[in-house]
PDB file of C-alpha atoms in Angstrom:
ATOM      1  CA  MET Z   1     -14.221  19.943 -57.802  1.00  0.00           C
ATOM      2  CA  SER Z   2     -10.923  20.939 -56.190  1.00  0.00           C
ATOM      3  CA  LYS Z   3      -8.969  18.400 -54.195  1.00  0.00           C
ATOM      4  CA  LYS Z   4      -9.159  19.031 -50.457  1.00  0.00           C
ATOM      5  CA  ASN Z   5      -5.910  20.310 -48.977  1.00  0.00           C
ATOM      6  CA  THR Z   6      -4.985  17.929 -46.177  1.00  0.00           C
ATOM      7  CA  GLY Z   7      -1.430  19.111 -45.619  1.00  0.00           C
ATOM      8  CA  LEU Z   8      -0.138  15.630 -46.518  1.00  0.00           C
ATOM      9  CA  GLU Z   9       0.244  16.108 -50.273  1.00  0.00           C
ATOM     10  CA  PHE Z  10       4.004  15.603 -49.993  1.00  0.00           C
ATOM     11  CA  LEU Z  11       3.322  11.868 -49.378  1.00  0.00           C
ATOM     12  CA  GLU Z  12       2.059  11.567 -52.978  1.00  0.00           C
ATOM     13  CA  ASP Z  13       4.264  14.191 -54.655  1.00  0.00           C
ATOM     14  CA  PRO Z  14       8.005  13.323 -54.846  1.00  0.00           C
ATOM     15  CA  ASP Z  15       8.942  16.983 -55.395  1.00  0.00           C
ATOM     16  CA  ALA Z  16       6.938  18.060 -52.379  1.00  0.00           C
ATOM     17  CA  LEU Z  17       8.500  15.258 -50.311  1.00  0.00           C
ATOM     18  CA  GLU Z  18      11.977  16.379 -51.340  1.00  0.00           C
ATOM     19  CA  GLY Z  19      11.094  19.924 -50.272  1.00  0.00           C
ATOM     20  CA  LYS Z  20       9.927  18.712 -46.877  1.00  0.00           C
ATOM     21  CA  MET Z  21      13.137  16.746 -46.418  1.00  0.00           C
ATOM     22  CA  GLU Z  22      15.146  19.819 -47.230  1.00  0.00           C
ATOM     23  CA  GLU Z  23      13.164  21.807 -44.647  1.00  0.00           C
ATOM     24  CA  VAL Z  24      13.837  19.151 -42.043  1.00  0.00           C
ATOM     25  CA  GLY Z  25      17.515  19.096 -42.941  1.00  0.00           C
ATOM     26  CA  TYR Z  26      17.722  22.876 -42.691  1.00  0.00           C
ATOM     27  CA  PHE Z  27      15.944  22.861 -39.334  1.00  0.00           C
ATOM     28  CA  PHE Z  28      18.353  20.205 -38.043  1.00  0.00           C
ATOM     29  CA  GLN Z  29      21.390  22.173 -39.195  1.00  0.00           C
ATOM     30  CA  GLN Z  30      20.107  25.335 -37.522  1.00  0.00           C
ATOM     31  CA  ASN Z  31      19.141  23.577 -34.291  1.00  0.00           C
ATOM     32  CA  ARG Z  32      21.611  20.702 -34.270  1.00  0.00           C
ATOM     33  CA  ASN Z  33      22.731  21.099 -30.655  1.00  0.00           C
ATOM     34  CA  ILE Z  34      19.189  21.434 -29.319  1.00  0.00           C
ATOM     35  CA  VAL Z  35      17.930  18.396 -31.256  1.00  0.00           C
ATOM     36  CA  LEU Z  36      20.863  16.255 -30.174  1.00  0.00           C
ATOM     37  CA  ALA Z  37      20.425  17.372 -26.563  1.00  0.00           C
ATOM     38  CA  VAL Z  38      16.721  16.475 -26.606  1.00  0.00           C
ATOM     39  CA  VAL Z  39      17.334  13.082 -28.236  1.00  0.00           C
ATOM     40  CA  GLY Z  40      20.201  12.398 -25.856  1.00  0.00           C
ATOM     41  CA  GLY Z  41      18.083  13.369 -22.867  1.00  0.00           C
ATOM     42  CA  ILE Z  42      15.281  11.033 -23.941  1.00  0.00           C
ATOM     43  CA  ALA Z  43      17.778   8.223 -24.462  1.00  0.00           C
ATOM     44  CA  LEU Z  44      19.244   8.777 -21.000  1.00  0.00           C
ATOM     45  CA  LEU Z  45      15.779   8.747 -19.445  1.00  0.00           C
ATOM     46  CA  LEU Z  46      14.943   5.467 -21.162  1.00  0.00           C
ATOM     47  CA  ILE Z  47      18.268   3.918 -20.175  1.00  0.00           C
ATOM     48  CA  GLY Z  48      17.807   5.137 -16.602  1.00  0.00           C
ATOM     49  CA  PHE Z  49      14.233   3.849 -16.408  1.00  0.00           C
ATOM     50  CA  PHE Z  50      14.982   0.358 -17.694  1.00  0.00           C
ATOM     51  CA  GLY Z  51      18.234   0.241 -15.752  1.00  0.00           C
ATOM     52  CA  TYR Z  52      16.389   1.107 -12.542  1.00  0.00           C
ATOM     53  CA  ARG Z  53      13.731  -1.517 -13.248  1.00  0.00           C
ATOM     54  CA  PHE Z  54      16.428  -4.150 -13.755  1.00  0.00           C
ATOM     55  CA  TYR Z  55      18.216  -3.033 -10.588  1.00  0.00           C
ATOM     56  CA  VAL Z  56      15.037  -3.178  -8.505  1.00  0.00           C
ATOM     57  CA  SER Z  57      14.185  -6.607  -9.914  1.00  0.00           C
ATOM     58  CA  SER Z  58      17.604  -7.999  -9.000  1.00  0.00           C
ATOM     59  CA  GLN Z  59      17.434  -6.357  -5.577  1.00  0.00           C
ATOM     60  CA  ASP Z  60      13.991  -7.849  -4.995  1.00  0.00           C
ATOM     61  CA  GLU Z  61      15.375 -11.356  -5.534  1.00  0.00           C
ATOM     62  CA  THR Z  62      18.075 -10.692  -2.953  1.00  0.00           C
ATOM     63  CA  ALA Z  63      15.560  -9.177  -0.539  1.00  0.00           C
ATOM     64  CA  GLN Z  64      13.248 -12.183  -0.845  1.00  0.00           C
ATOM     65  CA  ALA Z  65      16.103 -14.552  -0.042  1.00  0.00           C
ATOM     66  CA  GLU Z  66      16.917 -12.506   3.075  1.00  0.00           C
ATOM     67  CA  LEU Z  67      13.274 -12.015   4.084  1.00  0.00           C
ATOM     68  CA  PHE Z  68      11.937 -15.545   4.358  1.00  0.00           C
ATOM     69  CA  PRO Z  69      14.273 -16.838   7.105  1.00  0.00           C
ATOM     70  CA  SER Z  70      13.179 -13.887   9.250  1.00  0.00           C
ATOM     71  CA  VAL Z  71       9.500 -14.616   8.560  1.00  0.00           C
ATOM     72  CA  TYR Z  72      10.157 -18.179   9.731  1.00  0.00           C
ATOM     73  CA  GLN Z  73      11.678 -16.805  12.949  1.00  0.00           C
ATOM     74  CA  LEU Z  74       8.615 -14.580  13.413  1.00  0.00           C
ATOM     75  CA  GLU Z  75       6.258 -17.536  13.009  1.00  0.00           C
ATOM     76  CA  ALA Z  76       8.324 -19.383  15.618  1.00  0.00           C
ATOM     77  CA  ASP Z  77       7.919 -16.364  17.953  1.00  0.00           C
ATOM     78  CA  SER Z  78      11.652 -15.673  17.951  1.00  0.00           C
ATOM     79  CA  LEU Z  79      11.008 -11.947  17.797  1.00  0.00           C
ATOM     80  CA  LYS Z  80      14.532 -10.680  18.362  1.00  0.00           C
ATOM     81  CA  LYS Z  81      15.976 -12.980  15.695  1.00  0.00           C
ATOM     82  CA  ALA Z  82      13.151 -12.078  13.340  1.00  0.00           C
ATOM     83  CA  LEU Z  83      13.760  -8.367  13.776  1.00  0.00           C
ATOM     84  CA  ASN Z  84      17.539  -8.213  14.083  1.00  0.00           C
ATOM     85  CA  GLY Z  85      18.744 -11.372  12.365  1.00  0.00           C
ATOM     86  CA  ASP Z  86      20.239 -14.636  13.520  1.00  0.00           C
ATOM     87  CA  GLY Z  87      23.779 -14.316  12.162  1.00  0.00           C
ATOM     88  CA  ARG Z  88      22.797 -15.812   8.803  1.00  0.00           C
ATOM     89  CA  ALA Z  89      19.780 -13.716   7.771  1.00  0.00           C
ATOM     90  CA  PRO Z  90      19.953  -9.947   8.449  1.00  0.00           C
ATOM     91  CA  GLY Z  91      16.462  -9.594   9.971  1.00  0.00           C
ATOM     92  CA  LEU Z  92      13.266  -7.781   9.051  1.00  0.00           C
ATOM     93  CA  LEU Z  93      14.445  -4.319  10.056  1.00  0.00           C
ATOM     94  CA  ALA Z  94      17.515  -4.536   7.835  1.00  0.00           C
ATOM     95  CA  VAL Z  95      15.551  -5.877   4.859  1.00  0.00           C
ATOM     96  CA  ALA Z  96      12.976  -3.096   5.205  1.00  0.00           C
ATOM     97  CA  ASP Z  97      15.713  -0.484   5.478  1.00  0.00           C
ATOM     98  CA  ASN Z  98      18.009  -1.808   2.732  1.00  0.00           C
ATOM     99  CA  TYR Z  99      15.430  -2.841   0.140  1.00  0.00           C
ATOM    100  CA  GLY Z 100      12.626  -0.349   0.629  1.00  0.00           C
ATOM    101  CA  ALA Z 101      12.071   0.106  -3.120  1.00  0.00           C
ATOM    102  CA  THR Z 102      11.355  -3.601  -3.658  1.00  0.00           C
ATOM    103  CA  ASP Z 103       8.216  -5.659  -3.070  1.00  0.00           C
ATOM    104  CA  ALA Z 104      10.064  -7.838  -0.565  1.00  0.00           C
ATOM    105  CA  GLY Z 105      11.362  -4.768   1.269  1.00  0.00           C
ATOM    106  CA  ASN Z 106       7.829  -3.399   1.435  1.00  0.00           C
ATOM    107  CA  LEU Z 107       6.571  -6.704   2.815  1.00  0.00           C
ATOM    108  CA  ALA Z 108       9.355  -6.610   5.398  1.00  0.00           C
ATOM    109  CA  GLU Z 109       7.792  -3.397   6.712  1.00  0.00           C
ATOM    110  CA  PHE Z 110       4.577  -5.308   7.384  1.00  0.00           C
ATOM    111  CA  TYR Z 111       6.284  -8.212   9.134  1.00  0.00           C
ATOM    112  CA  ALA Z 112       8.542  -5.877  11.107  1.00  0.00           C
ATOM    113  CA  GLY Z 113       5.481  -3.961  12.289  1.00  0.00           C
ATOM    114  CA  MET Z 114       3.814  -7.204  13.326  1.00  0.00           C
ATOM    115  CA  ALA Z 115       6.909  -8.361  15.234  1.00  0.00           C
ATOM    116  CA  LEU Z 116       7.358  -4.999  16.964  1.00  0.00           C
ATOM    117  CA  LEU Z 117       3.706  -5.045  18.015  1.00  0.00           C
ATOM    118  CA  LYS Z 118       4.180  -8.490  19.559  1.00  0.00           C
ATOM    119  CA  ASP Z 119       7.320  -7.185  21.257  1.00  0.00           C
ATOM    120  CA  GLY Z 120       5.429  -4.307  22.854  1.00  0.00           C
ATOM    121  CA  LYS Z 121       7.188  -1.582  20.830  1.00  0.00           C
ATOM    122  CA  TYR Z 122       4.007   0.102  19.716  1.00  0.00           C
ATOM    123  CA  ASP Z 123       5.275   3.370  18.260  1.00  0.00           C
ATOM    124  CA  GLU Z 124       7.882   1.569  16.159  1.00  0.00           C
ATOM    125  CA  ALA Z 125       5.255  -0.931  15.050  1.00  0.00           C
ATOM    126  CA  ILE Z 126       2.944   1.862  13.925  1.00  0.00           C
ATOM    127  CA  ALA Z 127       5.739   3.540  11.960  1.00  0.00           C
ATOM    128  CA  HIS Z 128       6.606   0.372  10.032  1.00  0.00           C
ATOM    129  CA  LEU Z 129       2.994  -0.618   9.407  1.00  0.00           C
ATOM    130  CA  GLU Z 130       2.165   2.843   8.089  1.00  0.00           C
ATOM    131  CA  ASP Z 131       5.131   2.634   5.710  1.00  0.00           C
ATOM    132  CA  PHE Z 132       3.703  -0.561   4.247  1.00  0.00           C
ATOM    133  CA  LYS Z 133       1.564  -0.152   1.117  1.00  0.00           C
ATOM    134  CA  SER Z 134      -0.255  -2.872  -0.805  1.00  0.00           C
ATOM    135  CA  SER Z 135      -3.284  -3.376  -3.036  1.00  0.00           C
ATOM    136  CA  ASP Z 136      -3.810  -6.851  -1.596  1.00  0.00           C
ATOM    137  CA  LEU Z 137      -7.274  -7.491  -0.184  1.00  0.00           C
ATOM    138  CA  LEU Z 138      -6.050  -9.194   2.985  1.00  0.00           C
ATOM    139  CA  VAL Z 139      -2.679  -7.715   3.871  1.00  0.00           C
ATOM    140  CA  GLN Z 140      -3.340  -3.966   3.543  1.00  0.00           C
ATOM    141  CA  ALA Z 141      -6.506  -4.096   5.631  1.00  0.00           C
ATOM    142  CA  ARG Z 142      -4.649  -6.276   8.128  1.00  0.00           C
ATOM    143  CA  ALA Z 143      -1.897  -3.654   8.355  1.00  0.00           C
ATOM    144  CA  TYR Z 144      -4.474  -0.952   9.153  1.00  0.00           C
ATOM    145  CA  ALA Z 145      -6.014  -3.202  11.814  1.00  0.00           C
ATOM    146  CA  LEU Z 146      -2.609  -3.879  13.384  1.00  0.00           C
ATOM    147  CA  VAL Z 147      -2.050  -0.123  13.607  1.00  0.00           C
ATOM    148  CA  GLY Z 148      -5.370   0.001  15.446  1.00  0.00           C
ATOM    149  CA  ASP Z 149      -4.220  -2.776  17.789  1.00  0.00           C
ATOM    150  CA  ALA Z 150      -1.052  -0.826  18.584  1.00  0.00           C
ATOM    151  CA  TYR Z 151      -3.040   2.302  19.399  1.00  0.00           C
ATOM    152  CA  MET Z 152      -5.389   0.255  21.581  1.00  0.00           C
ATOM    153  CA  GLU Z 153      -2.389  -0.972  23.569  1.00  0.00           C
ATOM    154  CA  LYS Z 154      -1.337   2.675  23.963  1.00  0.00           C
ATOM    155  CA  LYS Z 155      -4.890   3.498  25.098  1.00  0.00           C
ATOM    156  CA  SER Z 156      -5.139   5.976  22.231  1.00  0.00           C
ATOM    157  CA  TYR Z 157      -8.668   4.909  21.431  1.00  0.00           C
ATOM    158  CA  ALA Z 158      -9.642   7.634  18.970  1.00  0.00           C
ATOM    159  CA  GLU Z 159      -6.553   6.914  16.863  1.00  0.00           C
ATOM    160  CA  ALA Z 160      -7.305   3.184  17.090  1.00  0.00           C
ATOM    161  CA  ALA Z 161     -10.825   3.827  15.813  1.00  0.00           C
ATOM    162  CA  ASP Z 162      -9.443   5.763  12.847  1.00  0.00           C
ATOM    163  CA  ALA Z 163      -7.172   2.845  11.950  1.00  0.00           C
ATOM    164  CA  TYR Z 164      -9.927   0.253  12.326  1.00  0.00           C
ATOM    165  CA  GLN Z 165     -12.182   2.410  10.151  1.00  0.00           C
ATOM    166  CA  LYS Z 166      -9.543   2.298   7.409  1.00  0.00           C
ATOM    167  CA  ALA Z 167      -9.393  -1.474   7.737  1.00  0.00           C
ATOM    168  CA  ALA Z 168     -13.169  -1.801   7.526  1.00  0.00           C
ATOM    169  CA  ASP Z 169     -13.402   0.561   4.554  1.00  0.00           C
ATOM    170  CA  TYR Z 170     -10.645  -1.143   2.559  1.00  0.00           C
ATOM    171  CA  LYS Z 171     -12.300  -3.367  -0.055  1.00  0.00           C
ATOM    172  CA  PRO Z 172     -15.187  -4.434   2.237  1.00  0.00           C
ATOM    173  CA  ASN Z 173     -16.019  -8.142   2.174  1.00  0.00           C
ATOM    174  CA  LYS Z 174     -17.879 -10.691   4.263  1.00  0.00           C
ATOM    175  CA  PHE Z 175     -14.758 -12.548   5.326  1.00  0.00           C
ATOM    176  CA  PHE Z 176     -12.726  -9.897   7.135  1.00  0.00           C
ATOM    177  CA  THR Z 177     -14.730  -6.675   7.362  1.00  0.00           C
ATOM    178  CA  PRO Z 178     -17.069  -7.794  10.200  1.00  0.00           C
ATOM    179  CA  ALA Z 179     -14.073  -8.451  12.477  1.00  0.00           C
ATOM    180  CA  TYR Z 180     -12.651  -4.999  11.757  1.00  0.00           C
ATOM    181  CA  LEU Z 181     -16.029  -3.399  12.442  1.00  0.00           C
ATOM    182  CA  LEU Z 182     -16.213  -5.224  15.781  1.00  0.00           C
ATOM    183  CA  LYS Z 183     -12.786  -3.847  16.694  1.00  0.00           C
ATOM    184  CA  LEU Z 184     -13.975  -0.415  15.536  1.00  0.00           C
ATOM    185  CA  ALA Z 185     -17.009  -0.579  17.806  1.00  0.00           C
ATOM    186  CA  THR Z 186     -14.843  -1.580  20.770  1.00  0.00           C
ATOM    187  CA  ALA Z 187     -12.492   1.340  20.144  1.00  0.00           C
ATOM    188  CA  HIS Z 188     -15.422   3.739  19.953  1.00  0.00           C
ATOM    189  CA  GLU Z 189     -16.770   2.391  23.245  1.00  0.00           C
ATOM    190  CA  GLN Z 190     -13.406   2.878  24.916  1.00  0.00           C
ATOM    191  CA  ALA Z 191     -13.282   6.426  23.516  1.00  0.00           C
ATOM    192  CA  LYS Z 192     -16.780   7.047  24.989  1.00  0.00           C
ATOM    193  CA  GLN Z 193     -18.162   7.503  21.475  1.00  0.00           C
ATOM    194  CA  ASN Z 194     -21.233   5.385  22.125  1.00  0.00           C
ATOM    195  CA  ASP Z 195     -23.282   6.531  19.137  1.00  0.00           C
ATOM    196  CA  LYS Z 196     -20.459   5.615  16.770  1.00  0.00           C
ATOM    197  CA  ALA Z 197     -20.044   2.261  18.501  1.00  0.00           C
ATOM    198  CA  ILE Z 198     -23.735   1.492  18.000  1.00  0.00           C
ATOM    199  CA  ASP Z 199     -23.426   2.506  14.331  1.00  0.00           C
ATOM    200  CA  ALA Z 200     -20.579   0.023  13.896  1.00  0.00           C
ATOM    201  CA  TYR Z 201     -22.564  -2.740  15.597  1.00  0.00           C
ATOM    202  CA  ASN Z 202     -25.541  -1.962  13.362  1.00  0.00           C
ATOM    203  CA  GLU Z 203     -23.395  -2.161  10.247  1.00  0.00           C
ATOM    204  CA  ILE Z 204     -22.327  -5.665  11.203  1.00  0.00           C
ATOM    205  CA  ILE Z 205     -25.881  -6.724  11.997  1.00  0.00           C
ATOM    206  CA  GLU Z 206     -27.375  -5.243   8.825  1.00  0.00           C
ATOM    207  CA  LYS Z 207     -24.663  -5.926   6.251  1.00  0.00           C
ATOM    208  CA  TYR Z 208     -23.046  -9.078   7.607  1.00  0.00           C
ATOM    209  CA  ALA Z 209     -25.910 -10.850   9.329  1.00  0.00           C
ATOM    210  CA  GLN Z 210     -24.521 -14.290   8.482  1.00  0.00           C
ATOM    211  CA  SER Z 211     -21.133 -13.612  10.046  1.00  0.00           C
ATOM    212  CA  ALA Z 212     -20.022 -14.957  13.404  1.00  0.00           C
ATOM    213  CA  GLU Z 213     -19.427 -11.350  14.499  1.00  0.00           C
ATOM    214  CA  ALA Z 214     -23.122 -10.523  14.048  1.00  0.00           C
ATOM    215  CA  VAL Z 215     -23.990 -12.547  17.157  1.00  0.00           C
ATOM    216  CA  SER Z 216     -21.427 -10.634  19.219  1.00  0.00           C
ATOM    217  CA  ALA Z 217     -22.553  -7.334  17.713  1.00  0.00           C
ATOM    218  CA  LYS Z 218     -26.148  -7.892  18.833  1.00  0.00           C
ATOM    219  CA  LYS Z 219     -25.007  -8.821  22.343  1.00  0.00           C
ATOM    220  CA  TYR Z 220     -22.619  -5.882  22.773  1.00  0.00           C
ATOM    221  CA  LYS Z 221     -25.063  -3.430  21.245  1.00  0.00           C
ATOM    222  CA  SER Z 222     -27.759  -4.460  23.738  1.00  0.00           C
ATOM    223  CA  LEU Z 223     -25.343  -4.156  26.647  1.00  0.00           C
ATOM    224  CA  LEU Z 224     -24.189  -0.726  25.467  1.00  0.00           C
ATOM    225  CA  GLU Z 225     -27.728   0.557  24.954  1.00  0.00           C
ATOM    226  CA  ALA Z 226     -28.662  -0.670  28.422  1.00  0.00           C
ATOM    227  CA  THR Z 227     -25.651   1.059  29.933  1.00  0.00           C
ATOM    228  CA  VAL Z 228     -26.367   4.307  28.083  1.00  0.00           C
ATOM    229  CA  GLY Z 229     -30.004   4.128  29.142  1.00  0.00           C
ATOM    230  CA  GLU Z 230     -29.025   3.806  32.800  1.00  0.00           C
ATOM    231  CA  SER Z 231     -26.625   6.748  32.728  1.00  0.00           C
TER     232      SER Z 231
END
């Protein structure tokens, strides 16, 4: 019975292995510049990748140190100092702008959006909140809801409903989703989208019956249905 040809016989045959090495050597000699260019390019990519990761990591440490004093100012309702700095810390806007590639810079977008919303600068708040991206259960949904709050202040109710819908759809849970659905229903009511408002109330009542928002949902749904029935 003949031995099956696997194409790897050179691993067992020294003469065959020598022949393969000669072929490789010949190929390298004929294509030396191309091979060196490819290897050099890969090396540069690896150096660039790990260098960038190290740079971002070091920048993130700096950004965190600059971020937290501004968060403290925000919690103390010192909005201008939180946003623009207090002479020692640069402020949320600067951290978001200077360290956008870092986790701390990304978080600064969220806090800047929150501060701008409190300060009545709704369009700027929306821009910063929409630039914020996170996989966190609480913070990303909260960012969507804050965008909705900003649109509500602008009386752009359809846009607010879209934002609240994103908040409600993001990793639904019994702790936060009912509140976002209640905001969604309110936005739909303001936009005269009564059927959608009732759907949002029903979702709270049916899926989150044990939540505090379920009581409000039943009340507001009844009031809305009565109003619609009278019109």
